[in-house]
Short mmCIF file of C-alpha atoms in Angstrom, two decimals:
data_model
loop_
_atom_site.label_atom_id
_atom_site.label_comp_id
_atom_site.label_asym_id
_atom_site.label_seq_id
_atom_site.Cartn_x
_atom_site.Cartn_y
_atom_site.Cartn_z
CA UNK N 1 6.86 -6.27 -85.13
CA UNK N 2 4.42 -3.34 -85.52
CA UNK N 3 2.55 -4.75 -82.54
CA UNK N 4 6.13 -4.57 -80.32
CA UNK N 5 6.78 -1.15 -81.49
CA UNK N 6 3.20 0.33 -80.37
CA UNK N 7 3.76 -1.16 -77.07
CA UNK N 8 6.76 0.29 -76.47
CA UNK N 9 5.53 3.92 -77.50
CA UNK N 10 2.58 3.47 -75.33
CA UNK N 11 5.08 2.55 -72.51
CA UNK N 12 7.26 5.33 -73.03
CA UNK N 13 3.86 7.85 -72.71
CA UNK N 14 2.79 6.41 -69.17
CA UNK N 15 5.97 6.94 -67.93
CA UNK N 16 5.46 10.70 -69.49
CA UNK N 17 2.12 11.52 -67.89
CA UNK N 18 3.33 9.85 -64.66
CA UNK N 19 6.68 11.41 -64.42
CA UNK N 20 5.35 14.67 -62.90
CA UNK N 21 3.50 13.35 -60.34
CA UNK N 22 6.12 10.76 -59.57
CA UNK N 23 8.56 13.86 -58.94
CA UNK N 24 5.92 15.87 -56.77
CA UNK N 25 5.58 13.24 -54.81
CA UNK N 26 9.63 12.60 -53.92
CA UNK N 27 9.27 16.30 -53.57
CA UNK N 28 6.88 15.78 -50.81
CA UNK N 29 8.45 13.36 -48.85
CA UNK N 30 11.98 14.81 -49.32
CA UNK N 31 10.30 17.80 -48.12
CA UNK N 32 8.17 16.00 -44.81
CA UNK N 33 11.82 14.35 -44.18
CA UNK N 34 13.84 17.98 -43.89
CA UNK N 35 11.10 19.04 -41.93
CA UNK N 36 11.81 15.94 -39.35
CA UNK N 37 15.01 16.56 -39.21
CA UNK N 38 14.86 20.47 -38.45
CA UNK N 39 12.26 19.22 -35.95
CA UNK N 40 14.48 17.11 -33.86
CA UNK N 41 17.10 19.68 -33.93
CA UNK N 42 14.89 22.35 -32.34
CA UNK N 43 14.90 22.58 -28.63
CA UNK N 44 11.76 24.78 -28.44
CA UNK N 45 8.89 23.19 -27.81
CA UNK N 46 6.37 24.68 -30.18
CA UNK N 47 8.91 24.91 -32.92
CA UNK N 48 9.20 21.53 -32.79
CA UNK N 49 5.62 20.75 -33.11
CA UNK N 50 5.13 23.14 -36.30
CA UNK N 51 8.05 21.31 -37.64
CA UNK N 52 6.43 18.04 -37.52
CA UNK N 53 2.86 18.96 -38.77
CA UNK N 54 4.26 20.53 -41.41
CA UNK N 55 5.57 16.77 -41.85
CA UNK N 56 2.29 15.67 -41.86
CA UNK N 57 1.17 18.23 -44.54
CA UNK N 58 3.84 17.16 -46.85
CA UNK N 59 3.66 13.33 -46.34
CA UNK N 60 -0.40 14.03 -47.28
CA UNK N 61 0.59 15.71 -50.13
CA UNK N 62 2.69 12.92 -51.07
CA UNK N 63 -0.37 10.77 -51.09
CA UNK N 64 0.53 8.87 -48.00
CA UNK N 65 -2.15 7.57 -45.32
CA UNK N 66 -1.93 7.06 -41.32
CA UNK N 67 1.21 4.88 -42.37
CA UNK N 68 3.26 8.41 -42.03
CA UNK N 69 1.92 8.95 -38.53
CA UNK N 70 4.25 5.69 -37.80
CA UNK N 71 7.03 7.05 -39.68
CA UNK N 72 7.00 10.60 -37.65
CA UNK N 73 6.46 8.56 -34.37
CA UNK N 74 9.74 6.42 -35.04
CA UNK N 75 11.59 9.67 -35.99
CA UNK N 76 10.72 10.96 -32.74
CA UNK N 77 11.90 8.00 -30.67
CA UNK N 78 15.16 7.74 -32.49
CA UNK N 79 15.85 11.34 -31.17
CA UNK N 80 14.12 10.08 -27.62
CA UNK N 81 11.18 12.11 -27.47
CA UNK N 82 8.79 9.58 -26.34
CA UNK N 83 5.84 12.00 -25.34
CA UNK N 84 5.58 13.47 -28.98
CA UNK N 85 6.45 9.96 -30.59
CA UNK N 86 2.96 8.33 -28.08
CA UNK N 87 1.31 11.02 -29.56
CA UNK N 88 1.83 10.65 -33.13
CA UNK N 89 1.81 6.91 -32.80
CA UNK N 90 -2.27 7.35 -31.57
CA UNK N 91 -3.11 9.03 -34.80
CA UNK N 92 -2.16 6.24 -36.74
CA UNK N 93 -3.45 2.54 -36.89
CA UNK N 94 -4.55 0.45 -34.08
CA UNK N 95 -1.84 -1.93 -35.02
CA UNK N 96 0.82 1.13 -35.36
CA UNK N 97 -0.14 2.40 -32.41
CA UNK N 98 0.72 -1.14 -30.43
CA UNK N 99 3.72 -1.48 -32.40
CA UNK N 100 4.86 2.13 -31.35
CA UNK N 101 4.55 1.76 -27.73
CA UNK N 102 7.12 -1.45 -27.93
CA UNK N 103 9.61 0.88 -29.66
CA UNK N 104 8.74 3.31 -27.23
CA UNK N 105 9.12 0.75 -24.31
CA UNK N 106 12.78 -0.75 -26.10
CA UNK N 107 13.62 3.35 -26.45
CA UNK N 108 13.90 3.78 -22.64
CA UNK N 109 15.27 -0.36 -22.05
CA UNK N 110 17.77 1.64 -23.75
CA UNK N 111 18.30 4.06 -21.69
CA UNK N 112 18.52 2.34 -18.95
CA UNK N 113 20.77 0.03 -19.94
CA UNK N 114 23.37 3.49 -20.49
CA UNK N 115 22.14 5.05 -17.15
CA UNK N 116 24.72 4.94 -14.53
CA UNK N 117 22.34 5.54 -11.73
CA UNK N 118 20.18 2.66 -9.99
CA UNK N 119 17.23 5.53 -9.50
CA UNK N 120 17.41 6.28 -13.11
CA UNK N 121 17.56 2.81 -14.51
CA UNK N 122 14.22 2.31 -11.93
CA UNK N 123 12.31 5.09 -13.53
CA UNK N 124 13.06 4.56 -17.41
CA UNK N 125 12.37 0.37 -16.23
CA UNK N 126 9.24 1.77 -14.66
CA UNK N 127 7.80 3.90 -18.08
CA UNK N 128 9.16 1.13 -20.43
CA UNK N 129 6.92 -1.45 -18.73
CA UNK N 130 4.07 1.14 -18.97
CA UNK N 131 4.24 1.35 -22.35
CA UNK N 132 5.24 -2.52 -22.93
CA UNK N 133 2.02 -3.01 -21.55
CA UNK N 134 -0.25 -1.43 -23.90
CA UNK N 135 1.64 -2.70 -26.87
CA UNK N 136 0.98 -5.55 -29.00
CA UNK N 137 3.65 -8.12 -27.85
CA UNK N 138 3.79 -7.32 -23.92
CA UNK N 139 6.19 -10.63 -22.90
CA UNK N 140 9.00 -9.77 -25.72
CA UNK N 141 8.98 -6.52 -23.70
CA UNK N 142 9.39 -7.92 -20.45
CA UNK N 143 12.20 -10.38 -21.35
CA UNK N 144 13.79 -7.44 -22.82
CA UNK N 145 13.38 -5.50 -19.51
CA UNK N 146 14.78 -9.15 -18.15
CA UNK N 147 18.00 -8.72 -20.69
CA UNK N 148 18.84 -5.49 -19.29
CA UNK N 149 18.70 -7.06 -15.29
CA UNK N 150 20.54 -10.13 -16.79
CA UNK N 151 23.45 -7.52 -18.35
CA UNK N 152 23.95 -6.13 -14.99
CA UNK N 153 25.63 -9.52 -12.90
CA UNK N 154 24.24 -12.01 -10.47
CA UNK N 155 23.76 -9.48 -8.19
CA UNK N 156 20.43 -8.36 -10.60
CA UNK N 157 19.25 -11.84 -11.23
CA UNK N 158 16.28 -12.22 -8.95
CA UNK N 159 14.99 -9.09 -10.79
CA UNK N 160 15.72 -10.53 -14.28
CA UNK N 161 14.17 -14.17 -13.23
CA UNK N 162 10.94 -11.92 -12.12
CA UNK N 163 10.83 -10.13 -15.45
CA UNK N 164 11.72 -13.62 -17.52
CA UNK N 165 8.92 -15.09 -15.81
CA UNK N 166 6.18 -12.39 -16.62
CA UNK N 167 7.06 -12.34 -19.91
CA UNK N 168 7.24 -16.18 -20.23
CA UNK N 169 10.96 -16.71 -21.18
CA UNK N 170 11.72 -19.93 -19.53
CA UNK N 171 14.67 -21.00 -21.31
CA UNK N 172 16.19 -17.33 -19.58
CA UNK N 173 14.51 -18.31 -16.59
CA UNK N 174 16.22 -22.06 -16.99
CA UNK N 175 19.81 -19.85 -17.58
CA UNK N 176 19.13 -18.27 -14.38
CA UNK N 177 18.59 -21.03 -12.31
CA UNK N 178 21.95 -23.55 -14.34
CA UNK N 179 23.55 -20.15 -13.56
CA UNK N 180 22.94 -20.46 -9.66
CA UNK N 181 23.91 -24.22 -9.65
CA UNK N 182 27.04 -24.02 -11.14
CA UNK N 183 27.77 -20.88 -8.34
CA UNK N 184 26.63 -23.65 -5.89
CA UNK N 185 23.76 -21.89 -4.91
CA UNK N 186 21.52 -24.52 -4.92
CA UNK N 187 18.54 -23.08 -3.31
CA UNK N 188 17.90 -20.40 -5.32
CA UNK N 189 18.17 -23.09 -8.32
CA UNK N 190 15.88 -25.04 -6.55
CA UNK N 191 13.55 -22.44 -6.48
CA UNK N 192 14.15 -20.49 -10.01
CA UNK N 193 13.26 -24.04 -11.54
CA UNK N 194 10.40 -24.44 -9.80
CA UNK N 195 9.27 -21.19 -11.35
CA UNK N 196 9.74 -22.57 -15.48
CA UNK N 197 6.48 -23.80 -13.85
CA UNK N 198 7.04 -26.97 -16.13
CA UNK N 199 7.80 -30.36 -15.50
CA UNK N 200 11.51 -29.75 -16.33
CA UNK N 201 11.85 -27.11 -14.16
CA UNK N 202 9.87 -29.24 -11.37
CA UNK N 203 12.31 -32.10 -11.95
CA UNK N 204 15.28 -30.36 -11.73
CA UNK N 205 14.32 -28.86 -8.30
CA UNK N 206 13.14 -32.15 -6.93
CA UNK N 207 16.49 -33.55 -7.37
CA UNK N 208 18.17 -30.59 -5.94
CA UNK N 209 15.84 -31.40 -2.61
CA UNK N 210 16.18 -34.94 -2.42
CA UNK N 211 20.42 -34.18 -3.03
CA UNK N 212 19.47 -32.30 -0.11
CA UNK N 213 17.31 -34.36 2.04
CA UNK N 214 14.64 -32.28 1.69
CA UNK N 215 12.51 -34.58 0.82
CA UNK N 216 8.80 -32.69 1.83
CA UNK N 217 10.15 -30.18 -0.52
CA UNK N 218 11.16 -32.59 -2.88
CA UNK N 219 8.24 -34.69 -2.81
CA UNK N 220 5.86 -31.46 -3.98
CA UNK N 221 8.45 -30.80 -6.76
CA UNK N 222 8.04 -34.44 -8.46
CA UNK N 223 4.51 -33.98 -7.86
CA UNK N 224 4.21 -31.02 -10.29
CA UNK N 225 6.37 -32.41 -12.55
CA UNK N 226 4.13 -36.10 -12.49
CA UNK N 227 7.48 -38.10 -11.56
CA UNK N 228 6.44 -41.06 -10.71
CA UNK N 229 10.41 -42.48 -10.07
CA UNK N 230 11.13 -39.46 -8.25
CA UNK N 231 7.49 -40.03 -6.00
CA UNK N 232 8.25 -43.62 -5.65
CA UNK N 233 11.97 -42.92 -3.77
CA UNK N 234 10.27 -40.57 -1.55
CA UNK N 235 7.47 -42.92 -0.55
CA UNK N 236 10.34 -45.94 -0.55
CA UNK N 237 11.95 -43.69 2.41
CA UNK N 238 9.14 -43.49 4.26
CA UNK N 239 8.51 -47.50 4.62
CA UNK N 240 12.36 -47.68 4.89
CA UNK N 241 11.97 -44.89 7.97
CA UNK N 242 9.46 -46.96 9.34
CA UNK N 243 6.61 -44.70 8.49
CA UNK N 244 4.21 -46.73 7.47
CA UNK N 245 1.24 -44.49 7.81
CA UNK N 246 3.15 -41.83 5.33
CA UNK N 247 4.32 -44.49 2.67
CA UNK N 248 0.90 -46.32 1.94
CA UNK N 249 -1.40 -42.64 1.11
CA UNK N 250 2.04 -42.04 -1.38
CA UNK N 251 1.69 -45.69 -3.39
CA UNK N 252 -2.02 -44.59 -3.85
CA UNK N 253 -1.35 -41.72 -5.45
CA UNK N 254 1.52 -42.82 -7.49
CA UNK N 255 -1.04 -46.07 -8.56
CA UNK N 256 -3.55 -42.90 -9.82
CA UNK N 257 -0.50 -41.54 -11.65
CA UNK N 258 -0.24 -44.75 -13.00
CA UNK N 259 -3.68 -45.62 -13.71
CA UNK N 260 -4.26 -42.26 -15.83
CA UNK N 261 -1.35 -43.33 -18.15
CA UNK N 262 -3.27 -47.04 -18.61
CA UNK N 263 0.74 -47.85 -17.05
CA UNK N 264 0.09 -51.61 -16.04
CA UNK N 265 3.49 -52.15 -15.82
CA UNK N 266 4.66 -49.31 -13.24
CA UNK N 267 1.67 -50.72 -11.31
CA UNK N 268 3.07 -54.50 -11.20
CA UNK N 269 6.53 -52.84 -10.31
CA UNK N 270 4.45 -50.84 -7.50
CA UNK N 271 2.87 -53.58 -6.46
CA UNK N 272 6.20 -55.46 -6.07
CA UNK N 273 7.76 -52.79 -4.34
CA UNK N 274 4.59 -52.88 -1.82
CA UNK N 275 5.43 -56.39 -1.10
CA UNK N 276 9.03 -55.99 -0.57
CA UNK N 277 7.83 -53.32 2.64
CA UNK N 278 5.71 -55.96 3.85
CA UNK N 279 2.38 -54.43 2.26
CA UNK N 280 1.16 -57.29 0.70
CA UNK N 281 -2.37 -55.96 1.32
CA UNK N 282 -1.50 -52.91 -0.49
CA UNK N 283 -0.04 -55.01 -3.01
CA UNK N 284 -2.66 -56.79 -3.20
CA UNK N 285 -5.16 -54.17 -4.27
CA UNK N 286 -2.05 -52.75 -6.84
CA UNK N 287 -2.30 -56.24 -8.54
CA UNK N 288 -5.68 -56.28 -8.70
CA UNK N 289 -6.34 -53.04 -10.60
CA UNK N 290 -4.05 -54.66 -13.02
CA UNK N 291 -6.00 -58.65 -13.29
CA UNK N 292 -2.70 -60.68 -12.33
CA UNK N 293 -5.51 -62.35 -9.98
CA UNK N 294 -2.58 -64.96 -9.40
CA UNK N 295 -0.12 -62.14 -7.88
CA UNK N 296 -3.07 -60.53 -6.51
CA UNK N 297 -3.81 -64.41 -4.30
CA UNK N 298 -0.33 -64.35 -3.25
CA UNK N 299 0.05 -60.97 -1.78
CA UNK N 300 -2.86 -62.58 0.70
CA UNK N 301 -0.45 -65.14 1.15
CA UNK N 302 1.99 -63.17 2.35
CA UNK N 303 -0.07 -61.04 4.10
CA UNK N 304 -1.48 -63.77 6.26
CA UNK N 305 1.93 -65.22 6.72
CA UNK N 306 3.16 -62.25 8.29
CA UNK N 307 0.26 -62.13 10.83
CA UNK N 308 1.06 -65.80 11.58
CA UNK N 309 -2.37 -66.65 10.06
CA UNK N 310 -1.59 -70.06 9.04
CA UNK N 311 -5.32 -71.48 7.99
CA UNK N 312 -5.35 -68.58 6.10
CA UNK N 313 -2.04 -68.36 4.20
CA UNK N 314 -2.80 -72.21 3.39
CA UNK N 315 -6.59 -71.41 1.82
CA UNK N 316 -4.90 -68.87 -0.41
CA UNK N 317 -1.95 -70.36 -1.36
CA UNK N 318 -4.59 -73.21 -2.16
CA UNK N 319 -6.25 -70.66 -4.82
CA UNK N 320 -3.24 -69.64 -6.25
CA UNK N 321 -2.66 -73.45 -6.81
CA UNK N 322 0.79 -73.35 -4.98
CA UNK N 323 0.66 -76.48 -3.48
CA UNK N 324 4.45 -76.61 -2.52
CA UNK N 325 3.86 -73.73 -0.51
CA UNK N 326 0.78 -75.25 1.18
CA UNK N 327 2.96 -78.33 2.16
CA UNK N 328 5.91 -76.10 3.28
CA UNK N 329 3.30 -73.97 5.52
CA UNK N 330 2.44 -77.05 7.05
CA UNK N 331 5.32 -78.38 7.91
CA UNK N 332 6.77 -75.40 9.04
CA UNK N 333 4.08 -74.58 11.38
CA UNK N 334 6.00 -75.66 14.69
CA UNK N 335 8.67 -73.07 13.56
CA UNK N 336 6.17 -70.39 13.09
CA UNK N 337 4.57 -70.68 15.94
CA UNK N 338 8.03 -70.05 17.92
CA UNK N 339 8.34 -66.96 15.23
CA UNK N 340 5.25 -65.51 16.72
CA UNK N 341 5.50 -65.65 20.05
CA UNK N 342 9.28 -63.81 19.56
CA UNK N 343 7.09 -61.46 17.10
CA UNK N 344 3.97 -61.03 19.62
CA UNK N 345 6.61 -60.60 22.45
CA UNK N 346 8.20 -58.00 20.71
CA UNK N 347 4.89 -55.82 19.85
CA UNK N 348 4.11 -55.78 23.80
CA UNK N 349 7.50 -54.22 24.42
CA UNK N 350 6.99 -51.53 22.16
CA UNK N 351 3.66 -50.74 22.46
CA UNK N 352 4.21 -49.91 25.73
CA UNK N 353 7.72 -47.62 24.74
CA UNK N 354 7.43 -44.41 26.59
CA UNK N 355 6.25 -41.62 24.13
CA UNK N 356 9.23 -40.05 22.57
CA UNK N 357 9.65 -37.77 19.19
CA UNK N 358 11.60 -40.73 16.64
CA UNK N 359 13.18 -39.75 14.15
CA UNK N 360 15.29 -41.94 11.49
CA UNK N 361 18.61 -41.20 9.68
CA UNK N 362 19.39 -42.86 6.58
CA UNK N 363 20.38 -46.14 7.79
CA UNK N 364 16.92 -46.67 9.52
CA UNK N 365 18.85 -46.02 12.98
CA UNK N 366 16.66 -44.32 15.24
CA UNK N 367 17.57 -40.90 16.28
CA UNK N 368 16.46 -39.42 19.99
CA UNK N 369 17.44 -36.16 21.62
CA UNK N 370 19.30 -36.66 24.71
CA UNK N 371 16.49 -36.29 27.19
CA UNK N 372 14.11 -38.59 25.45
CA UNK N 373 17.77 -41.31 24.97
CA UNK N 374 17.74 -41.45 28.94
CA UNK N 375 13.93 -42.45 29.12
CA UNK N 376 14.22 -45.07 26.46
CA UNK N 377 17.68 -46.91 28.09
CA UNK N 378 16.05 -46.27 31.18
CA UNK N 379 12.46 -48.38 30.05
CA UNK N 380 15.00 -51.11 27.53
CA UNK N 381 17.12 -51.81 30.31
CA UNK N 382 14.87 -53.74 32.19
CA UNK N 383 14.04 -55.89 28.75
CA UNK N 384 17.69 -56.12 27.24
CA UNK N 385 18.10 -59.82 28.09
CA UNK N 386 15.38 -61.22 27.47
CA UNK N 387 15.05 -59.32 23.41
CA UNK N 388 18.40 -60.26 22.65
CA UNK N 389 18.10 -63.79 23.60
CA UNK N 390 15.35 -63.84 21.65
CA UNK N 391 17.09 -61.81 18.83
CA UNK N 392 19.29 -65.24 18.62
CA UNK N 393 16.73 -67.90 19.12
CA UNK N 394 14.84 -66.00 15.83
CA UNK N 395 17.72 -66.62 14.38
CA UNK N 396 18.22 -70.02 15.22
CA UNK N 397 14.41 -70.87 14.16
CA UNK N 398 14.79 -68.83 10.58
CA UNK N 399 17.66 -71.12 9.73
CA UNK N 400 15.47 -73.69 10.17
CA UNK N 401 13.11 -72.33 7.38
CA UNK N 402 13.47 -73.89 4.08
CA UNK N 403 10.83 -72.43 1.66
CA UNK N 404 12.07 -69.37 0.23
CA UNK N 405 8.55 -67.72 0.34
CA UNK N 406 8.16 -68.20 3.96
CA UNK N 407 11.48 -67.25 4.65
CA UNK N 408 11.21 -64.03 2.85
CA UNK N 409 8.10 -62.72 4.71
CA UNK N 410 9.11 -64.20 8.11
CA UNK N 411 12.65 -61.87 7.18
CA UNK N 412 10.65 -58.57 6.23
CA UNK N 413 8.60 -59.31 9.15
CA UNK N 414 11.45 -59.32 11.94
CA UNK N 415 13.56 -56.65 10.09
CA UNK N 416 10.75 -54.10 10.88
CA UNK N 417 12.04 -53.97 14.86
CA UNK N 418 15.06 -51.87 14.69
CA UNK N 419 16.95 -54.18 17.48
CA UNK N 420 17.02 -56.97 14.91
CA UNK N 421 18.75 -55.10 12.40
CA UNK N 422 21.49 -54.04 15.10
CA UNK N 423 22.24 -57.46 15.92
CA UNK N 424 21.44 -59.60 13.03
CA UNK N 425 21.94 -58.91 9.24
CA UNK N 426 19.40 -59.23 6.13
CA UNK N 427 19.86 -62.87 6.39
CA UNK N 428 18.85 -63.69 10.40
CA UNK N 429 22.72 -64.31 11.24
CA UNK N 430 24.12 -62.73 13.97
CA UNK N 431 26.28 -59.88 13.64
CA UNK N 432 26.76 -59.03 17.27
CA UNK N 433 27.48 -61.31 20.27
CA UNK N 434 25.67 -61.29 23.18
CA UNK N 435 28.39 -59.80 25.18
CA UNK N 436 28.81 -57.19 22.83
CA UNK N 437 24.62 -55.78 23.12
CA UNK N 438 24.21 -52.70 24.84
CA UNK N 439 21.12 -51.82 26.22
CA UNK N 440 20.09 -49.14 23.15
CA UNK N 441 21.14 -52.02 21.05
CA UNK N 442 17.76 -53.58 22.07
CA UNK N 443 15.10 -50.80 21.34
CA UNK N 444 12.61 -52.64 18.74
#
């Protein structure tokens, strides 16, 4: 009990000697604050700076360090003198000075966002980013700067997406680009996702391309983004388009994409896909980076098959132990050798086409401008008999085919020459009568 009540006295005379200087220092600071305030209400210049030093005498006095340089420098912004707030905020701490020049930079954000005039709003943009720039959080700055462009309407957008982006705000920059989509603006989406500059943002524009049959444009987006489904359908068009040259370099690169993510089974459905164009060599070497060796045998199957290579086809169907096949090759061989002289007739034709600019639309038909139409009738016209007859004795011979293997490559084989898919459908039967061919009918 004695020990409680000496404790408490003792308490009772710190609070005594401490008291006074307790009170002096409230004293002080009341003091520094009046001085503030009699600052910021002072138009004259060098009032106004006497006011504030005398700040700084009393917040010394009240034992305070460079923290009070902080304190005078957000006084001064509050009443939006930025000059005399930079100032006071480079007396202080390094870290109080970076802070400062974001409040300074939000100050005039501020401003501008209560400025009726486009010059103004430019200039106080223009200081804010100044300062934003030497503080100690730069991109919350910027995106703020983006806010204020965002506030404004759609008509401001590209200059908020350009502010979002330097200060690395892509879920604004994201709101940008949903924004233009929904307005059915779909190139500027397009393009305001590709600048999230990630693989979202890359996606998202890709499919906005490929909606649009962009598909160059599309292609590079998918790229970026490391979409291999998105790759694959572009490289599928090309094959389907008949460019063959085009298609091929894109299945390499989309078997790298596939090989740095140890993805053995988007190879085998690569590989599979190679095969269904007729690139069983391709498909071949797809397998192969994979070991399904037996796969890997029977793309060369395939691939001699199509080239009417019939010693060949039967030595590797003979390694992939397909001996079925081997018999069926054999005694189908009088049928495939009809198939390749309608096949070898065919190439002759159209390696000797007149040169023309092809293009394809989306049903593999070929497209020609009007002048280069006339020089193609004119060199098919001379050849429309004799391809279409042969267009129905292929068909006649296929149905003759029994082995679904053959009759699957001998089918991806003749469906390459555009005149076969006019006349005959996927599965060799006519779907034109003779009568009915017209000469443009007949270009392979």
């Amino acid at each position: 009990m004695k020990h409680r009540a000496k404790l408490i006295i003792m308490t009772i005379m710190c609070f005594l000697l401490t008291a006074p200087a307790l009170m002096a220092q409230d004293k002080n600071v009341v003091k520094a604050e009046e001085s503030i305030a009699k600052g910021l209400e002072t138009a004259d210049a060098t009032a106004k700076r006497e006011y504030f030093e005398k700040a700084v005498e009393y917040y010394t006095k009240s034992g305070m360090g460079k923290e009070l340089f902080e304190l005078i420098g957000d006084a001064l912004v509050a009443g939006k003198d930025y000059a005399s707030a930079a100032k006071y905020y480079l007396r202080g701490t390094p870290e109080a000075k970076k802070a400062g020049y974001s409040r300074i930079g939000d100050g005039m954000v501020e401003d501008a966002a209560a400025a009726g005039d486009d010059k103004e709003v430019g200039k106080l943009v223009k200081s804010a980013l100044s300062n934003y720039r030497k503080s100690d959080n730069p991109e919350a700055g910027y995106k703020k700067v983006g806010d204020l462009y965002y506030g404004m309407g759609n008509s401001q957008y590209e200059n908020a997406l350009g502010y979002y982006i330097m200060g690395k705000s892509y879920p604004d920059v994201k709101k940008i680009a949903d924004g233009y989509l929904a307005a059915g603006n779909d190139t500027s989406a397009a393009k305001s996702y590709e600048r999230m500059d990630t693989p979202e943002g890359y996606n998202a524009a890709g499919a906005i391309y490929e909606k649009a049959g962009e598909y160059s444009s599309a292609y590079i987006a998918f790229e970026k983004a490391g979409n291999t489904d998105g790759l694959l359908r572009y490289a599928n068009r090309l094959f389907e388009t008949g460019n063959i040259e085009g298609g091929v370099p894109q299945y390499q690169k989309i078997a790298t994409l596939y090989e740095a993510k140890n993805d053995k089974a988007g190879m085998a459905k690569l590989a599979e896909s190679a095969s269904k164009y007729g690139q069983y060599q391709l498909a071949n070497e797809l397998y192969m980076k994979i070991n399904d060796f037996k796969k890997a045998e029977m793309a060369l199957v395939y691939m001699d098959l199509i080239s009417f290579n019939y010693d060949g086809a039967i030595d590797h169907a003979t390694k992939a132990e397909e001996e079925s096949l081997v018999a069926a090759i054999k005694s189908s061989r009088a049928t495939l050798v009809i198939l390749e002289k309608i096949a070898n007739d065919f190439d002759l034709i159209k390696n000797n086409e007149p040169s023309v600019t092809k293009q394809y639309d989306d049903n593999k038909n070929l497209v020609l401008s009007a002048e280069d139409m006339e020089s193609y009738k004119g060199y098919y016209s001379a050849y429309k008999t004799k391809i279409a007859d042969q267009i129905f004795a292929l068909s006649g011979s296929y149905a003759k085919l029994t082995n679904d293997v053959i009759k699957q490559v001998i089918r991806t084989k003749f469906l390459s020459y555009g005149a076969v898919r006019t006349i005959l459908d996927n599965n060799m039967v006519k779907k034109k009568e003779k009568a009915a061919v017209k000469t443009e009918d007949t270009f392979l």
